[in-house]
Amino acid sequence: MINGTISFGHMQNTATIQGPSKGRIIGAWVVQGLLAAAFLAAGGAKLAGVPMMVQIFDQIGFGQWFRIVTGVVEVVGAIALLIPGFAALGAAWLGATMFFAVLTHLFILPGSPVPALVLLALNVLVVWLRRDQLASAMAMFRRAMSRGR
């Protein structure tokens, strides 16, 4: 919490600006850790060329370059989840990836889209829990864009 005292002559007011609660911060770190582990494992398997991953990407039909790109996206997103200040961006990045994974499971691959849906939901949860980070990142982006004009 940040406390500030404002004085106007004989009157004094105290304003409190509260950041995220401890429970929200701890919950976010737990979910971020679980997601980072899952995406490091999945992305690592894609980058390592695990036969099952090669087969899945053959079924998708975009070629093995797409497996490599997806693996990099997942590993980079997992790392971002663990860097203070970047968790919301990492979760948004991975959430978009899981949105397209759900579509891929619904329209191209056999099997259930439920694992991808669960990962999508958990990433959305992290974005919501870390929404203050996302707001800060968007403000910095807007300032940078306005300076560039």
PDB file of C-alpha atoms in Angstrom:
ATOM      1  CA  MET A   1       0.000   0.000   0.000  1.00  0.00           C
ATOM      2  CA  ILE A   2       1.073   3.520  -0.684  1.00  0.00           C
ATOM      3  CA  ASN A   3      -0.076   6.080   1.856  1.00  0.00           C
ATOM      4  CA  GLY A   4      -0.036   9.795   1.286  1.00  0.00           C
ATOM      5  CA  THR A   5      -1.135  12.672   3.460  1.00  0.00           C
ATOM      6  CA  ILE A   6      -2.601  15.776   1.892  1.00  0.00           C
ATOM      7  CA  SER A   7      -2.773  18.959   3.981  1.00  0.00           C
ATOM      8  CA  PHE A   8      -4.981  21.975   3.224  1.00  0.00           C
ATOM      9  CA  GLY A   9      -4.423  24.546   5.954  1.00  0.00           C
ATOM     10  CA  HIS A  10      -5.957  23.122   9.096  1.00  0.00           C
ATOM     11  CA  MET A  11      -7.623  20.129   7.350  1.00  0.00           C
ATOM     12  CA  GLN A  12      -5.724  16.941   6.714  1.00  0.00           C
ATOM     13  CA  ASN A  13      -6.827  14.034   4.494  1.00  0.00           C
ATOM     14  CA  THR A  14      -5.123  10.692   4.056  1.00  0.00           C
ATOM     15  CA  ALA A  15      -5.388   8.949   0.706  1.00  0.00           C
ATOM     16  CA  THR A  16      -4.574   5.277   0.304  1.00  0.00           C
ATOM     17  CA  ILE A  17      -3.822   3.674  -3.028  1.00  0.00           C
ATOM     18  CA  GLN A  18      -3.989  -0.076  -2.719  1.00  0.00           C
ATOM     19  CA  GLY A  19      -2.174  -2.459  -4.996  1.00  0.00           C
ATOM     20  CA  PRO A  20      -3.110  -6.087  -5.492  1.00  0.00           C
ATOM     21  CA  SER A  21      -3.814  -8.058  -2.308  1.00  0.00           C
ATOM     22  CA  LYS A  22      -1.317 -10.614  -1.019  1.00  0.00           C
ATOM     23  CA  GLY A  23      -3.771 -13.400  -1.815  1.00  0.00           C
ATOM     24  CA  ARG A  24      -4.090 -12.231  -5.402  1.00  0.00           C
ATOM     25  CA  ILE A  25      -0.314 -12.011  -5.773  1.00  0.00           C
ATOM     26  CA  ILE A  26       0.285 -15.470  -4.272  1.00  0.00           C
ATOM     27  CA  GLY A  27      -2.510 -17.003  -6.360  1.00  0.00           C
ATOM     28  CA  ALA A  28      -1.094 -15.438  -9.493  1.00  0.00           C
ATOM     29  CA  TRP A  29       2.402 -16.792  -8.778  1.00  0.00           C
ATOM     30  CA  VAL A  30       1.036 -20.304  -8.171  1.00  0.00           C
ATOM     31  CA  VAL A  31      -0.909 -20.328 -11.444  1.00  0.00           C
ATOM     32  CA  GLN A  32       2.011 -18.713 -13.308  1.00  0.00           C
ATOM     33  CA  GLY A  33       4.384 -21.389 -11.999  1.00  0.00           C
ATOM     34  CA  LEU A  34       2.080 -24.212 -13.070  1.00  0.00           C
ATOM     35  CA  LEU A  35       1.570 -22.669 -16.493  1.00  0.00           C
ATOM     36  CA  ALA A  36       5.286 -22.007 -16.943  1.00  0.00           C
ATOM     37  CA  ALA A  37       6.071 -25.656 -16.143  1.00  0.00           C
ATOM     38  CA  ALA A  38       3.405 -26.895 -18.563  1.00  0.00           C
ATOM     39  CA  PHE A  39       4.497 -24.610 -21.405  1.00  0.00           C
ATOM     40  CA  LEU A  40       8.217 -25.238 -20.862  1.00  0.00           C
ATOM     41  CA  ALA A  41       7.514 -28.975 -21.101  1.00  0.00           C
ATOM     42  CA  ALA A  42       5.236 -28.681 -24.135  1.00  0.00           C
ATOM     43  CA  GLY A  43       7.443 -26.153 -25.932  1.00  0.00           C
ATOM     44  CA  GLY A  44      10.553 -28.152 -25.107  1.00  0.00           C
ATOM     45  CA  ALA A  45       8.958 -31.312 -26.525  1.00  0.00           C
ATOM     46  CA  LYS A  46       8.127 -29.459 -29.735  1.00  0.00           C
ATOM     47  CA  LEU A  47      11.645 -28.025 -30.046  1.00  0.00           C
ATOM     48  CA  ALA A  48      13.239 -31.400 -29.250  1.00  0.00           C
ATOM     49  CA  GLY A  49      11.235 -33.054 -32.013  1.00  0.00           C
ATOM     50  CA  VAL A  50       9.492 -35.614 -29.807  1.00  0.00           C
ATOM     51  CA  PRO A  51       7.912 -38.075 -32.295  1.00  0.00           C
ATOM     52  CA  MET A  52       4.373 -37.454 -31.026  1.00  0.00           C
ATOM     53  CA  MET A  53       4.809 -33.713 -31.637  1.00  0.00           C
ATOM     54  CA  VAL A  54       6.190 -34.304 -35.117  1.00  0.00           C
ATOM     55  CA  GLN A  55       3.150 -36.486 -35.882  1.00  0.00           C
ATOM     56  CA  ILE A  56       0.683 -33.904 -34.532  1.00  0.00           C
ATOM     57  CA  PHE A  57       2.199 -31.147 -36.641  1.00  0.00           C
ATOM     58  CA  ASP A  58       2.146 -33.441 -39.697  1.00  0.00           C
ATOM     59  CA  GLN A  59      -1.611 -33.780 -39.106  1.00  0.00           C
ATOM     60  CA  ILE A  60      -2.030 -30.007 -38.819  1.00  0.00           C
ATOM     61  CA  GLY A  61      -0.492 -29.697 -42.257  1.00  0.00           C
ATOM     62  CA  PHE A  62       1.541 -26.480 -42.016  1.00  0.00           C
ATOM     63  CA  GLY A  63       4.895 -28.253 -41.920  1.00  0.00           C
ATOM     64  CA  GLN A  64       7.464 -28.805 -39.203  1.00  0.00           C
ATOM     65  CA  TRP A  65       8.544 -25.139 -39.222  1.00  0.00           C
ATOM     66  CA  PHE A  66       5.216 -24.459 -37.468  1.00  0.00           C
ATOM     67  CA  ARG A  67       6.163 -26.934 -34.705  1.00  0.00           C
ATOM     68  CA  ILE A  68       9.408 -25.012 -34.131  1.00  0.00           C
ATOM     69  CA  VAL A  69       7.650 -21.632 -34.119  1.00  0.00           C
ATOM     70  CA  THR A  70       5.001 -22.948 -31.714  1.00  0.00           C
ATOM     71  CA  GLY A  71       7.706 -24.367 -29.438  1.00  0.00           C
ATOM     72  CA  VAL A  72       9.525 -21.021 -29.364  1.00  0.00           C
ATOM     73  CA  VAL A  73       6.263 -19.170 -28.669  1.00  0.00           C
ATOM     74  CA  GLU A  74       5.510 -21.511 -25.750  1.00  0.00           C
ATOM     75  CA  VAL A  75       8.998 -21.328 -24.223  1.00  0.00           C
ATOM     76  CA  VAL A  76       9.182 -17.538 -24.544  1.00  0.00           C
ATOM     77  CA  GLY A  77       5.699 -17.226 -23.018  1.00  0.00           C
ATOM     78  CA  ALA A  78       6.641 -19.547 -20.148  1.00  0.00           C
ATOM     79  CA  ILE A  79       9.744 -17.481 -19.390  1.00  0.00           C
ATOM     80  CA  ALA A  80       7.684 -14.265 -19.496  1.00  0.00           C
ATOM     81  CA  LEU A  81       5.310 -15.762 -16.909  1.00  0.00           C
ATOM     82  CA  LEU A  82       8.246 -15.975 -14.493  1.00  0.00           C
ATOM     83  CA  ILE A  83       9.637 -12.464 -15.022  1.00  0.00           C
ATOM     84  CA  PRO A  84       8.107  -9.859 -12.710  1.00  0.00           C
ATOM     85  CA  GLY A  85       6.287  -7.259 -14.759  1.00  0.00           C
ATOM     86  CA  PHE A  86       5.875  -9.512 -17.808  1.00  0.00           C
ATOM     87  CA  ALA A  87       3.475 -12.165 -16.517  1.00  0.00           C
ATOM     88  CA  ALA A  88       0.337 -10.529 -17.935  1.00  0.00           C
ATOM     89  CA  LEU A  89       1.934 -10.158 -21.364  1.00  0.00           C
ATOM     90  CA  GLY A  90       3.199 -13.745 -21.265  1.00  0.00           C
ATOM     91  CA  ALA A  91      -0.234 -15.012 -20.261  1.00  0.00           C
ATOM     92  CA  ALA A  92      -1.929 -12.976 -23.008  1.00  0.00           C
ATOM     93  CA  TRP A  93       0.618 -14.316 -25.536  1.00  0.00           C
ATOM     94  CA  LEU A  94       0.021 -17.910 -24.403  1.00  0.00           C
ATOM     95  CA  GLY A  95      -3.731 -17.383 -24.146  1.00  0.00           C
ATOM     96  CA  ALA A  96      -3.849 -16.362 -27.808  1.00  0.00           C
ATOM     97  CA  THR A  97      -1.799 -19.449 -28.635  1.00  0.00           C
ATOM     98  CA  MET A  98      -4.249 -21.662 -26.737  1.00  0.00           C
ATOM     99  CA  PHE A  99      -7.222 -20.017 -28.445  1.00  0.00           C
ATOM    100  CA  PHE A 100      -5.814 -21.163 -31.783  1.00  0.00           C
ATOM    101  CA  ALA A 101      -4.926 -24.561 -30.290  1.00  0.00           C
ATOM    102  CA  VAL A 102      -8.596 -25.008 -29.307  1.00  0.00           C
ATOM    103  CA  LEU A 103      -9.658 -24.164 -32.860  1.00  0.00           C
ATOM    104  CA  THR A 104      -7.075 -26.593 -34.230  1.00  0.00           C
ATOM    105  CA  HIS A 105      -8.428 -29.362 -31.992  1.00  0.00           C
ATOM    106  CA  LEU A 106     -12.006 -28.584 -32.979  1.00  0.00           C
ATOM    107  CA  PHE A 107     -11.464 -28.443 -36.730  1.00  0.00           C
ATOM    108  CA  ILE A 108      -8.273 -30.340 -37.644  1.00  0.00           C
ATOM    109  CA  LEU A 109      -7.004 -32.726 -34.979  1.00  0.00           C
ATOM    110  CA  PRO A 110      -8.854 -35.672 -33.531  1.00  0.00           C
ATOM    111  CA  GLY A 111      -9.280 -35.714 -29.776  1.00  0.00           C
ATOM    112  CA  SER A 112     -10.569 -33.413 -27.136  1.00  0.00           C
ATOM    113  CA  PRO A 113      -9.870 -29.668 -26.981  1.00  0.00           C
ATOM    114  CA  VAL A 114     -10.318 -29.740 -23.176  1.00  0.00           C
ATOM    115  CA  PRO A 115      -6.592 -29.561 -22.248  1.00  0.00           C
ATOM    116  CA  ALA A 116      -6.148 -26.517 -24.511  1.00  0.00           C
ATOM    117  CA  LEU A 117      -9.331 -24.970 -23.055  1.00  0.00           C
ATOM    118  CA  VAL A 118      -8.031 -25.442 -19.507  1.00  0.00           C
ATOM    119  CA  LEU A 119      -4.704 -23.801 -20.415  1.00  0.00           C
ATOM    120  CA  LEU A 120      -6.578 -20.974 -22.143  1.00  0.00           C
ATOM    121  CA  ALA A 121      -8.724 -20.417 -19.025  1.00  0.00           C
ATOM    122  CA  LEU A 122      -5.685 -20.425 -16.732  1.00  0.00           C
ATOM    123  CA  ASN A 123      -3.921 -17.876 -18.939  1.00  0.00           C
ATOM    124  CA  VAL A 124      -7.013 -15.660 -18.913  1.00  0.00           C
ATOM    125  CA  LEU A 125      -6.995 -15.968 -15.104  1.00  0.00           C
ATOM    126  CA  VAL A 126      -3.369 -14.788 -14.939  1.00  0.00           C
ATOM    127  CA  VAL A 127      -4.153 -11.843 -17.236  1.00  0.00           C
ATOM    128  CA  TRP A 128      -7.000 -10.899 -14.892  1.00  0.00           C
ATOM    129  CA  LEU A 129      -4.908 -11.379 -11.730  1.00  0.00           C
ATOM    130  CA  ARG A 130      -2.063  -9.326 -13.242  1.00  0.00           C
ATOM    131  CA  ARG A 131      -4.292  -6.746 -14.944  1.00  0.00           C
ATOM    132  CA  ASP A 132      -2.329  -3.953 -13.252  1.00  0.00           C
ATOM    133  CA  GLN A 133       0.767  -5.074 -15.209  1.00  0.00           C
ATOM    134  CA  LEU A 134      -1.181  -5.080 -18.444  1.00  0.00           C
ATOM    135  CA  ALA A 135      -2.481  -1.565 -17.775  1.00  0.00           C
ATOM    136  CA  SER A 136       1.083  -0.355 -17.075  1.00  0.00           C
ATOM    137  CA  ALA A 137       2.419  -1.998 -20.234  1.00  0.00           C
ATOM    138  CA  MET A 138      -0.349  -0.457 -22.336  1.00  0.00           C
ATOM    139  CA  ALA A 139       0.332   3.001 -20.860  1.00  0.00           C
ATOM    140  CA  MET A 140       4.063   2.669 -21.637  1.00  0.00           C
ATOM    141  CA  PHE A 141       3.226   1.536 -25.178  1.00  0.00           C
ATOM    142  CA  ARG A 142       0.918   4.525 -25.701  1.00  0.00           C
ATOM    143  CA  ARG A 143       3.586   6.937 -24.414  1.00  0.00           C
ATOM    144  CA  ALA A 144       6.204   5.390 -26.699  1.00  0.00           C
ATOM    145  CA  MET A 145       3.873   5.597 -29.690  1.00  0.00           C
ATOM    146  CA  SER A 146       3.001   9.224 -28.992  1.00  0.00           C
ATOM    147  CA  ARG A 147       6.723  10.146 -28.781  1.00  0.00           C
ATOM    148  CA  GLY A 148       7.343   8.514 -32.137  1.00  0.00           C
ATOM    149  CA  ARG A 149       4.881  10.780 -33.940  1.00  0.00           C
TER     150      ARG A 149
END
